Coordinates of C-alpha atoms in Angstrom, one line a residue:
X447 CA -2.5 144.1 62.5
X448 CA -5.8 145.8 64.5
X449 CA -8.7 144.2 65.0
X450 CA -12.3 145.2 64.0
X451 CA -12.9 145.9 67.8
X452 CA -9.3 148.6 67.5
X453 CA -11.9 151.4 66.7
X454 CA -14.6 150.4 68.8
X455 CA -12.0 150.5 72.1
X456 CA -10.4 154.3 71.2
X457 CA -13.7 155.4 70.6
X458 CA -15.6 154.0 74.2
X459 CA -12.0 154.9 75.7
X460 CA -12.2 158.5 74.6
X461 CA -15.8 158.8 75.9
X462 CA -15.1 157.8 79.1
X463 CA -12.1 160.3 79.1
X464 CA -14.1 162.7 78.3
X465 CA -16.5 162.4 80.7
X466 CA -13.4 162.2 83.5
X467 CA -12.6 165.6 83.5
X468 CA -15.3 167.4 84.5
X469 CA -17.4 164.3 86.2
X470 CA -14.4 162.5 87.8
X471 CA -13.8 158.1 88.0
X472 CA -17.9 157.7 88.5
X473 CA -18.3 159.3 85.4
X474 CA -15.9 157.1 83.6
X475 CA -17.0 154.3 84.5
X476 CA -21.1 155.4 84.8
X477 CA -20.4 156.3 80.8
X478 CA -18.6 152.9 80.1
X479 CA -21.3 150.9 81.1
X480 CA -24.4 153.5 79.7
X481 CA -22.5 152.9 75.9
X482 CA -20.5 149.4 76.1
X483 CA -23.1 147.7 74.0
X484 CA -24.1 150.8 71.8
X485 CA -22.7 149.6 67.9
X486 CA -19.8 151.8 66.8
X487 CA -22.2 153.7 64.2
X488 CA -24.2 154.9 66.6
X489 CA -21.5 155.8 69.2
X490 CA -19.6 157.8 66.3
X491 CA -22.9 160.0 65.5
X492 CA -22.0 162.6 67.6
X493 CA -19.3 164.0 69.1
X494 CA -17.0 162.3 71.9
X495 CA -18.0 165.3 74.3
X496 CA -21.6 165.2 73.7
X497 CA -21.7 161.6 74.3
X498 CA -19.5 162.3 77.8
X499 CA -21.8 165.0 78.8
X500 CA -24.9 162.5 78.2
X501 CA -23.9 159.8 80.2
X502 CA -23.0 163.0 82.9
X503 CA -26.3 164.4 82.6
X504 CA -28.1 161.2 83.1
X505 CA -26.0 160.1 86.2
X506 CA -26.9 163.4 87.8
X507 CA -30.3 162.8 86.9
X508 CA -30.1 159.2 88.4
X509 CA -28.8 160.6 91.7
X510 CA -32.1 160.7 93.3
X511 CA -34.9 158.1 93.1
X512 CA -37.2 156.3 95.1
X513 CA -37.9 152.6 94.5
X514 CA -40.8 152.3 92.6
X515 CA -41.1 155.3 90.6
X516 CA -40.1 155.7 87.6
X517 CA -38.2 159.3 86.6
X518 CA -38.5 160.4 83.1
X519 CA -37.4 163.8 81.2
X520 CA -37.7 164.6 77.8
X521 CA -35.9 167.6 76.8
X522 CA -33.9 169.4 74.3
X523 CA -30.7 169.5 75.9
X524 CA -28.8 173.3 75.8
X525 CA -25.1 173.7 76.9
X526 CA -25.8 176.2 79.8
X527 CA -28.6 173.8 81.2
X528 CA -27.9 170.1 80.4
X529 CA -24.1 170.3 79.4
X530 CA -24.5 169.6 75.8
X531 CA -26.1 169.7 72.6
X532 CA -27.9 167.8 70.6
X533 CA -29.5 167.8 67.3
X534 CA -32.1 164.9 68.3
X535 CA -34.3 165.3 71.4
X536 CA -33.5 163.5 74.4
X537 CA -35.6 160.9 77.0
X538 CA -33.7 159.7 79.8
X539 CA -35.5 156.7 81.8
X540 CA -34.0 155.4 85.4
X541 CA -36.3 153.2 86.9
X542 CA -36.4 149.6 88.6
X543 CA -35.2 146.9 86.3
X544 CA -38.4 145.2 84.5
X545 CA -39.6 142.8 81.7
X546 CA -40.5 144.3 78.2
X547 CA -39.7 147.8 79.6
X548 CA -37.6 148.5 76.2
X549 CA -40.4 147.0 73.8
X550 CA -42.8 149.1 76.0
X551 CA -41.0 152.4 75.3
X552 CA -40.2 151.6 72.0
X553 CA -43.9 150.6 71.2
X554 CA -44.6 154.0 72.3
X555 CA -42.4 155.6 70.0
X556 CA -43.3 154.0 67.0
X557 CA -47.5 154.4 67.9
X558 CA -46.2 158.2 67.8
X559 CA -43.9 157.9 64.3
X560 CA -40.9 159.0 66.7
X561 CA -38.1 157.3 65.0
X562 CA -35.2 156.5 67.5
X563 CA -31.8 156.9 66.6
X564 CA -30.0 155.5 69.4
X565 CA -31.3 153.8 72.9
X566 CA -28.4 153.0 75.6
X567 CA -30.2 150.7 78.6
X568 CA -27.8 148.8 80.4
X569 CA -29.0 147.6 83.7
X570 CA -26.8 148.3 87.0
X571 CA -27.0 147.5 90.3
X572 CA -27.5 150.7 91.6
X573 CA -27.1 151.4 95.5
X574 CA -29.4 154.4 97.3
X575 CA -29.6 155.1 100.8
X576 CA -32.7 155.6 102.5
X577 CA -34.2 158.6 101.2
X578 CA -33.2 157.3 97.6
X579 CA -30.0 158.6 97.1
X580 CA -27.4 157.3 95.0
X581 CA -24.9 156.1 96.7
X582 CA -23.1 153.6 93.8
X583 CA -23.1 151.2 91.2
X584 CA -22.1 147.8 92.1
X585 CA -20.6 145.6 89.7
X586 CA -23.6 143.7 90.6
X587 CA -26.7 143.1 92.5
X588 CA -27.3 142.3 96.0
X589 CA -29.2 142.8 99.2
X590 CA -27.9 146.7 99.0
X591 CA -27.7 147.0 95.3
X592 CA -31.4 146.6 93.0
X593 CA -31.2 146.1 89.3
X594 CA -32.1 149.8 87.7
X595 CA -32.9 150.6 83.8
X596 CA -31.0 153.2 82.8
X597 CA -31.7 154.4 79.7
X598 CA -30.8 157.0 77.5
X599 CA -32.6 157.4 74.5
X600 CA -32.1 159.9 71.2
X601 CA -35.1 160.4 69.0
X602 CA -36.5 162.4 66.5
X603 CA -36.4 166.6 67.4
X604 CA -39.9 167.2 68.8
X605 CA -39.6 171.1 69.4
X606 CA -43.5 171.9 70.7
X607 CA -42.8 172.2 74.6
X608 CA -46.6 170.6 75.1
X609 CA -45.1 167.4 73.0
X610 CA -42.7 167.0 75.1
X611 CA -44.6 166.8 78.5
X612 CA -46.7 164.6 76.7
X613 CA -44.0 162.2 75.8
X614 CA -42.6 162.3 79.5
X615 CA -46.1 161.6 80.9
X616 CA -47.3 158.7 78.6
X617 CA -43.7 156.9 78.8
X618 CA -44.1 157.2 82.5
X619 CA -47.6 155.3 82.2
X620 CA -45.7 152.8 80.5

């Protein structure tokens, strides 16, 4: 007899194989850890490959990052450009590892009536070289690993271009 976790595994499982294909074993494992604590509900809103190419899309998006500063990017996402579709607009956040940072972004959301409809921040121990590079993920962190937020966040379409910007530049105040 299965579990209530059975559905839970095939579903994270088939993410993560998903994302092996076309982003290889740091993918995988870069896509484990952005979902391992989303709910099943949320995880089963959109399509294994969409979910893949998210986690994708925000590790290449991590790749580069001084300590510091925060990088944020609110977009529509479009297969040609980002690697998938997606019927919510999307804010991806890397940035050091904080207090209150979710409650901060959320805050922000709801003073705006943005409804979010699924927010992935684990924290990794992210290793960059000197000129901010990524270099890894550690398992943990360490004299050459820092805690990093990395979150990626799915909320209501916002389809002005100017709304957008102006999402990107107040969560980046925050």
């Amino acid at each position: 007899m299965a579990n209530s976790s059975t559905p839970r595994v095939y579903g994270l499982d088939a993410i993560c194989a998903a994302a092996l294909l076309p982003g290889g074993e740091e993918a995988a494992q870069f896509a484990r850890r952005l979902f391992g604590r989303v709910s099943d509900k949320d995880l089963a809103a959109a399509p294994v490959d969409q979910r893949a190419a998210a986690a994708i899309s925000l590790l290449s998006f991590a790749r580069r990052r001084l300590p510091g500063v925060a990088k944020v990017r609110v977009f529509n996402p479009a297969l040609g450009d980002h690697g998938f579709e997606s019927r919510h607009t999307i804010v991806q956040i890397v940035n050091d590892d904080m207090p209150f940072l979710v409650d901060s972004i959320t805050n922000e959301f709801n003073r705006r009536e943005i409804a979010v409809h699924l927010l992935a921040h684990p924290v990794m121990a992210a290793r960059r070289d000197l000129d901010g590079d990524l270099v890894g993920i550690a398992l943990e962190t360490g004299e050459r690993a820092r805690a990093e937020s990395m979150m990626h966040i799915e909320i209501d379409r916002q389809t002005d271009p100017v709304l957008l910007d102006e999402i990107a530049a107040a969560l980046t105040r925050v």
